[in-house]
PDB file of C-alpha atoms in Angstrom:
ATOM      1  CA  MET P  13     110.574  65.245 102.636  1.00 51.00           C
ATOM      2  CA  LEU P  14     111.687  68.874 103.062  1.00 54.00           C
ATOM      3  CA  ASN P  15     114.929  68.023 101.290  1.00 62.00           C
ATOM      4  CA  ASP P  16     113.001  67.015  98.186  1.00 73.00           C
ATOM      5  CA  ALA P  17     113.458  69.890  95.718  1.00 74.00           C
ATOM      6  CA  GLU P  18     110.406  68.770  93.731  1.00 78.00           C
ATOM      7  CA  THR P  19     108.205  69.027  96.828  1.00 81.00           C
ATOM      8  CA  LEU P  20     109.355  72.595  97.486  1.00 84.00           C
ATOM      9  CA  LYS P  21     108.895  73.905  93.918  1.00 86.00           C
ATOM     10  CA  PRO P  22     105.423  75.370  94.586  1.00 88.00           C
ATOM     11  CA  VAL P  23     106.841  77.340  97.513  1.00 89.00           C
ATOM     12  CA  ARG P  24     109.824  78.560  95.500  1.00 90.00           C
ATOM     13  CA  ASN P  25     107.735  79.553  92.480  1.00 91.00           C
ATOM     14  CA  HIS P  26     104.543  80.947  94.012  1.00 90.00           C
ATOM     15  CA  HIS P  27     105.456  84.464  92.814  1.00 91.00           C
ATOM     16  CA  GLU P  28     105.486  83.422  89.163  1.00 92.00           C
ATOM     17  CA  GLN P  29     102.924  85.206  86.971  1.00 90.00           C
ATOM     18  CA  TYR P  30     100.932  83.730  84.098  1.00 89.00           C
ATOM     19  CA  ASP P  31     102.323  86.355  81.711  1.00 92.00           C
ATOM     20  CA  GLY P  32     105.961  85.603  82.635  1.00 93.00           C
ATOM     21  CA  THR P  33     106.585  88.744  84.693  1.00 93.00           C
ATOM     22  CA  GLY P  34     106.971  86.862  87.988  1.00 92.00           C
ATOM     23  CA  TYR P  35     110.030  85.511  89.740  1.00 92.00           C
ATOM     24  CA  PRO P  36     112.347  83.658  90.308  1.00 93.00           C
ATOM     25  CA  ASP P  37     112.282  81.901  86.902  1.00 94.00           C
ATOM     26  CA  ARG P  38     109.877  84.045  84.839  1.00 95.00           C
ATOM     27  CA  LEU P  39     107.747  80.996  84.014  1.00 94.00           C
ATOM     28  CA  THR P  40     104.688  81.467  81.802  1.00 93.00           C
ATOM     29  CA  ASN P  41     101.222  79.873  81.637  1.00 91.00           C
ATOM     30  CA  SER P  42     101.593  76.078  81.239  1.00 91.00           C
ATOM     31  CA  GLN P  43     105.136  76.130  82.660  1.00 95.00           C
ATOM     32  CA  ILE P  44     103.652  76.982  86.076  1.00 92.00           C
ATOM     33  CA  PRO P  45     102.594  73.743  87.820  1.00 91.00           C
ATOM     34  CA  LEU P  46      99.059  73.469  89.212  1.00 91.00           C
ATOM     35  CA  GLY P  47     100.318  73.215  92.813  1.00 90.00           C
ATOM     36  CA  THR P  48     102.203  76.476  92.366  1.00 92.00           C
ATOM     37  CA  ARG P  49      99.106  78.207  90.960  1.00 91.00           C
ATOM     38  CA  ILE P  50      96.985  77.022  93.886  1.00 90.00           C
ATOM     39  CA  LEU P  51      99.565  78.203  96.410  1.00 90.00           C
ATOM     40  CA  ALA P  52      99.789  81.600  94.670  1.00 90.00           C
ATOM     41  CA  VAL P  53      96.010  82.093  94.892  1.00 88.00           C
ATOM     42  CA  ALA P  54      96.006  81.079  98.562  1.00 88.00           C
ATOM     43  CA  ASP P  55      98.876  83.484  99.265  1.00 87.00           C
ATOM     44  CA  ALA P  56      97.096  86.359  97.498  1.00 84.00           C
ATOM     45  CA  TYR P  57      93.828  85.625  99.316  1.00 81.00           C
ATOM     46  CA  ASP P  58      95.627  85.545 102.658  1.00 81.00           C
ATOM     47  CA  ALA P  59      97.426  88.812 101.934  1.00 78.00           C
ATOM     48  CA  MET P  60      94.169  90.548 100.976  1.00 74.00           C
ATOM     49  CA  SER P  61      92.193  89.298 103.958  1.00 75.00           C
ATOM     50  CA  ILE P  62      94.476  90.351 106.821  1.00 76.00           C
ATOM     51  CA  THR P  63      94.566  93.586 108.776  1.00 68.00           C
ATOM     52  CA  MET P  64      97.850  95.450 108.983  1.00 66.00           C
ATOM     53  CA  LYS P  65      99.547  96.103 112.333  1.00 68.00           C
ATOM     54  CA  ASN P  66      98.432  99.736 112.197  1.00 69.00           C
ATOM     55  CA  GLY P  67      94.786  98.622 111.957  1.00 69.00           C
ATOM     56  CA  SER P  68      94.241  99.532 108.309  1.00 69.00           C
ATOM     57  CA  PRO P  69      93.011  96.849 105.940  1.00 65.00           C
ATOM     58  CA  ALA P  70      95.692  95.178 103.854  1.00 62.00           C
ATOM     59  CA  THR P  71      93.488  95.814 100.833  1.00 58.00           C
ATOM     60  CA  GLN P  72      94.046  99.573 100.985  1.00 61.00           C
ATOM     61  CA  GLY P  73      95.266 100.585  97.529  1.00 62.00           C
ATOM     62  CA  VAL P  74      93.994  97.370  95.929  1.00 64.00           C
ATOM     63  CA  CYS P  75      91.197  97.233  93.365  1.00 70.00           C
ATOM     64  CA  PRO P  76      87.968  96.837  95.420  1.00 72.00           C
ATOM     65  CA  THR P  77      86.287  94.834  92.658  1.00 78.00           C
ATOM     66  CA  CYS P  78      89.163  92.336  92.624  1.00 75.00           C
ATOM     67  CA  VAL P  79      89.049  91.948  96.393  1.00 70.00           C
ATOM     68  CA  THR P  80      85.281  91.401  96.367  1.00 78.00           C
ATOM     69  CA  LYS P  81      85.609  88.730  93.684  1.00 79.00           C
ATOM     70  CA  MET P  82      88.403  86.982  95.619  1.00 72.00           C
ATOM     71  CA  PHE P  83      86.218  86.853  98.738  1.00 75.00           C
ATOM     72  CA  ARG P  84      83.292  85.465  96.718  1.00 81.00           C
ATOM     73  CA  ILE P  85      85.544  82.746  95.321  1.00 76.00           C
ATOM     74  CA  GLY P  86      86.783  81.965  98.823  1.00 72.00           C
ATOM     75  CA  LYS P  87      83.244  81.572 100.156  1.00 74.00           C
ATOM     76  CA  SER P  88      82.069  79.320  97.326  1.00 67.00           C
TER      77      SER P  88
END
């Protein structure tokens, strides 16, 4: 299963952005598969909800309103 390139596409492309500024392929809106979009949201949520090794929140320097909305989505 891990050798299946189609299965791994969401992992490879989870840094794509809806406006085409992401990487590695600079995909835009409908070119980004649903599985990739879901993985990208999960990755962003995880990154914003951890605490850094130095004890500071990972959300330092991130828009507080965006973080609050992400947590509300996660709880719903």
